Amino acid sequence: MHDDISIPLPSLIHRIGREAAKRAQAMALKHGCELKRIRRSRNWSITGQAIAIQSCCAELTALSDAAEFSFMIKKIDIALLQHADKLEPLSAKLVRLINQNPAITLGELMQQTQCSISEARLARFEAEL
């Protein structure tokens, strides 16, 4: 949930241009992500929490010149599908798990989501409402 993910963006400069890459780098930094080259290659990657990368991608999409970033947006969207579990807030995930299986124990919840006992108890209480 709180782990950083890394999404490769091969040949980014060749596809969107240096100026667009600099703007995307600044935008990623604003969202708490890091867009940088992989060592000395022509390949780039964006690293950060899945929710932060998703919000950065949403802002790139909302820009008036979003066509310029279409390659980057497409790559990020495809990669985020693999990390769908990290896009959901912990409290919502706990409530969803409880609703799917009402007989789930607090220990099982804690094991599946790496949450604390108090978070699991709070989620059980919220699911009962």
CSV table of C-alpha atoms in Angstrom, one decimal:
chain,number,residue,atom,x,y,z
A,1,MET,CA,0.0,0.0,0.0
A,2,HIS,CA,2.7,2.5,1.0
A,3,ASP,CA,5.4,1.0,-1.2
A,4,ASP,CA,6.8,3.1,-4.1
A,5,ILE,CA,6.3,1.7,-7.6
A,6,SER,CA,8.4,2.4,-10.6
A,7,ILE,CA,7.0,2.7,-14.1
A,8,PRO,CA,9.4,2.5,-17.1
A,9,LEU,CA,9.0,5.1,-19.8
A,10,PRO,CA,11.4,3.9,-22.7
A,11,SER,CA,12.8,6.6,-25.0
A,12,LEU,CA,10.8,9.3,-23.3
A,13,ILE,CA,12.8,12.3,-24.8
A,14,HIS,CA,12.5,10.9,-28.3
A,15,ARG,CA,8.8,10.6,-28.0
A,16,ILE,CA,7.7,13.8,-26.2
A,17,GLY,CA,10.8,16.1,-26.4
A,18,ARG,CA,13.1,17.6,-23.9
A,19,GLU,CA,11.0,20.6,-22.9
A,20,ALA,CA,7.9,18.5,-22.4
A,21,ALA,CA,10.0,16.1,-20.3
A,22,LYS,CA,11.2,19.0,-18.1
A,23,ARG,CA,7.6,20.1,-17.5
A,24,ALA,CA,6.6,16.6,-16.7
A,25,GLN,CA,9.5,16.3,-14.3
A,26,ALA,CA,8.4,19.4,-12.5
A,27,MET,CA,4.8,18.2,-12.3
A,28,ALA,CA,5.9,14.8,-11.0
A,29,LEU,CA,8.0,16.5,-8.3
A,30,LYS,CA,5.0,18.6,-7.3
A,31,HIS,CA,3.0,15.4,-6.7
A,32,GLY,CA,5.8,13.7,-4.7
A,33,CYS,CA,7.0,11.5,-7.6
A,34,GLU,CA,10.4,11.4,-9.3
A,35,LEU,CA,10.7,11.3,-13.1
A,36,LYS,CA,14.3,10.6,-14.1
A,37,ARG,CA,16.6,8.8,-16.4
A,38,ILE,CA,17.6,5.2,-15.7
A,39,ARG,CA,21.4,5.5,-15.2
A,40,ARG,CA,22.9,6.8,-18.5
A,41,SER,CA,20.4,5.2,-20.9
A,42,ARG,CA,17.8,6.9,-23.0
A,43,ASN,CA,15.1,5.2,-20.9
A,44,TRP,CA,13.3,7.1,-18.1
A,45,SER,CA,11.1,6.0,-15.2
A,46,ILE,CA,8.6,7.6,-12.9
A,47,THR,CA,8.8,6.5,-9.2
A,48,GLY,CA,6.5,7.2,-6.3
A,49,GLN,CA,3.4,6.0,-4.5
A,50,ALA,CA,0.7,4.7,-6.9
A,51,ILE,CA,-1.9,7.3,-5.8
A,52,ALA,CA,0.6,10.1,-6.4
A,53,ILE,CA,1.5,8.8,-9.8
A,54,GLN,CA,-2.2,8.6,-10.6
A,55,SER,CA,-2.8,12.2,-9.6
A,56,CYS,CA,0.2,13.3,-11.7
A,57,CYS,CA,-1.1,11.4,-14.7
A,58,ALA,CA,-4.6,13.0,-14.2
A,59,GLU,CA,-3.0,16.5,-14.2
A,60,LEU,CA,-1.1,15.7,-17.3
A,61,THR,CA,-4.3,14.6,-19.0
A,62,ALA,CA,-6.1,17.8,-17.9
A,63,LEU,CA,-3.5,20.0,-19.5
A,64,SER,CA,-4.5,21.8,-22.7
A,65,ASP,CA,-1.5,20.3,-24.5
A,66,ALA,CA,-2.2,16.7,-23.3
A,67,ALA,CA,-1.6,15.3,-26.8
A,68,GLU,CA,2.1,16.1,-26.2
A,69,PHE,CA,2.1,13.8,-23.1
A,70,SER,CA,-0.1,11.0,-24.7
A,71,PHE,CA,2.7,8.5,-24.8
A,72,MET,CA,3.5,9.0,-21.1
A,73,ILE,CA,-0.2,9.0,-20.1
A,74,LYS,CA,-0.8,5.7,-21.9
A,75,LYS,CA,2.2,4.0,-20.4
A,76,ILE,CA,1.3,5.2,-16.8
A,77,ASP,CA,-2.4,4.1,-17.2
A,78,ILE,CA,-1.4,0.6,-18.4
A,79,ALA,CA,1.1,0.2,-15.6
A,80,LEU,CA,-1.3,1.4,-12.9
A,81,LEU,CA,-3.7,-1.4,-13.8
A,82,GLN,CA,-1.2,-3.8,-12.3
A,83,HIS,CA,-1.2,-1.8,-9.1
A,84,ALA,CA,-4.9,-1.3,-8.6
A,85,ASP,CA,-4.7,-2.6,-5.0
A,86,LYS,CA,-2.4,0.3,-4.1
A,87,LEU,CA,-4.7,2.9,-5.5
A,88,GLU,CA,-7.5,2.2,-3.0
A,89,PRO,CA,-7.2,3.9,0.4
A,90,LEU,CA,-6.6,1.5,3.3
A,91,SER,CA,-9.8,2.2,5.1
A,92,ALA,CA,-11.9,1.6,1.9
A,93,LYS,CA,-9.9,-1.6,1.2
A,94,LEU,CA,-10.6,-2.9,4.7
A,95,VAL,CA,-14.3,-2.2,4.5
A,96,ARG,CA,-14.5,-3.8,1.0
A,97,LEU,CA,-12.7,-7.0,2.4
A,98,ILE,CA,-15.1,-7.1,5.3
A,99,ASN,CA,-18.2,-6.7,3.1
A,100,GLN,CA,-16.9,-9.5,0.8
A,101,ASN,CA,-16.3,-11.9,3.7
A,102,PRO,CA,-18.2,-10.9,6.9
A,103,ALA,CA,-16.6,-13.8,8.8
A,104,ILE,CA,-13.1,-12.5,8.2
A,105,THR,CA,-11.1,-12.2,11.4
A,106,LEU,CA,-9.1,-9.2,12.5
A,107,GLY,CA,-5.9,-11.2,12.2
A,108,GLU,CA,-6.7,-12.1,8.6
A,109,LEU,CA,-7.4,-8.5,7.8
A,110,MET,CA,-4.2,-7.4,9.4
A,111,GLN,CA,-2.2,-10.1,7.5
A,112,GLN,CA,-3.8,-9.2,4.1
A,113,THR,CA,-3.5,-5.4,4.4
A,114,GLN,CA,-0.6,-4.9,6.8
A,115,CYS,CA,-2.8,-2.7,8.9
A,116,SER,CA,-2.8,-2.2,12.7
A,117,ILE,CA,-5.4,-3.8,15.0
A,118,SER,CA,-7.1,-0.4,15.6
A,119,GLU,CA,-7.5,0.2,11.9
A,120,ALA,CA,-9.0,-3.3,11.5
A,121,ARG,CA,-11.4,-2.7,14.4
A,122,LEU,CA,-12.4,0.7,13.0
A,123,ALA,CA,-13.1,-0.8,9.6
A,124,ARG,CA,-15.2,-3.5,11.2
A,125,PHE,CA,-17.2,-0.9,13.0
A,126,GLU,CA,-17.7,1.2,9.8
A,127,ALA,CA,-18.7,-1.9,7.8
A,128,GLU,CA,-21.4,-2.7,10.4
A,129,LEU,CA,-23.1,0.7,10.0
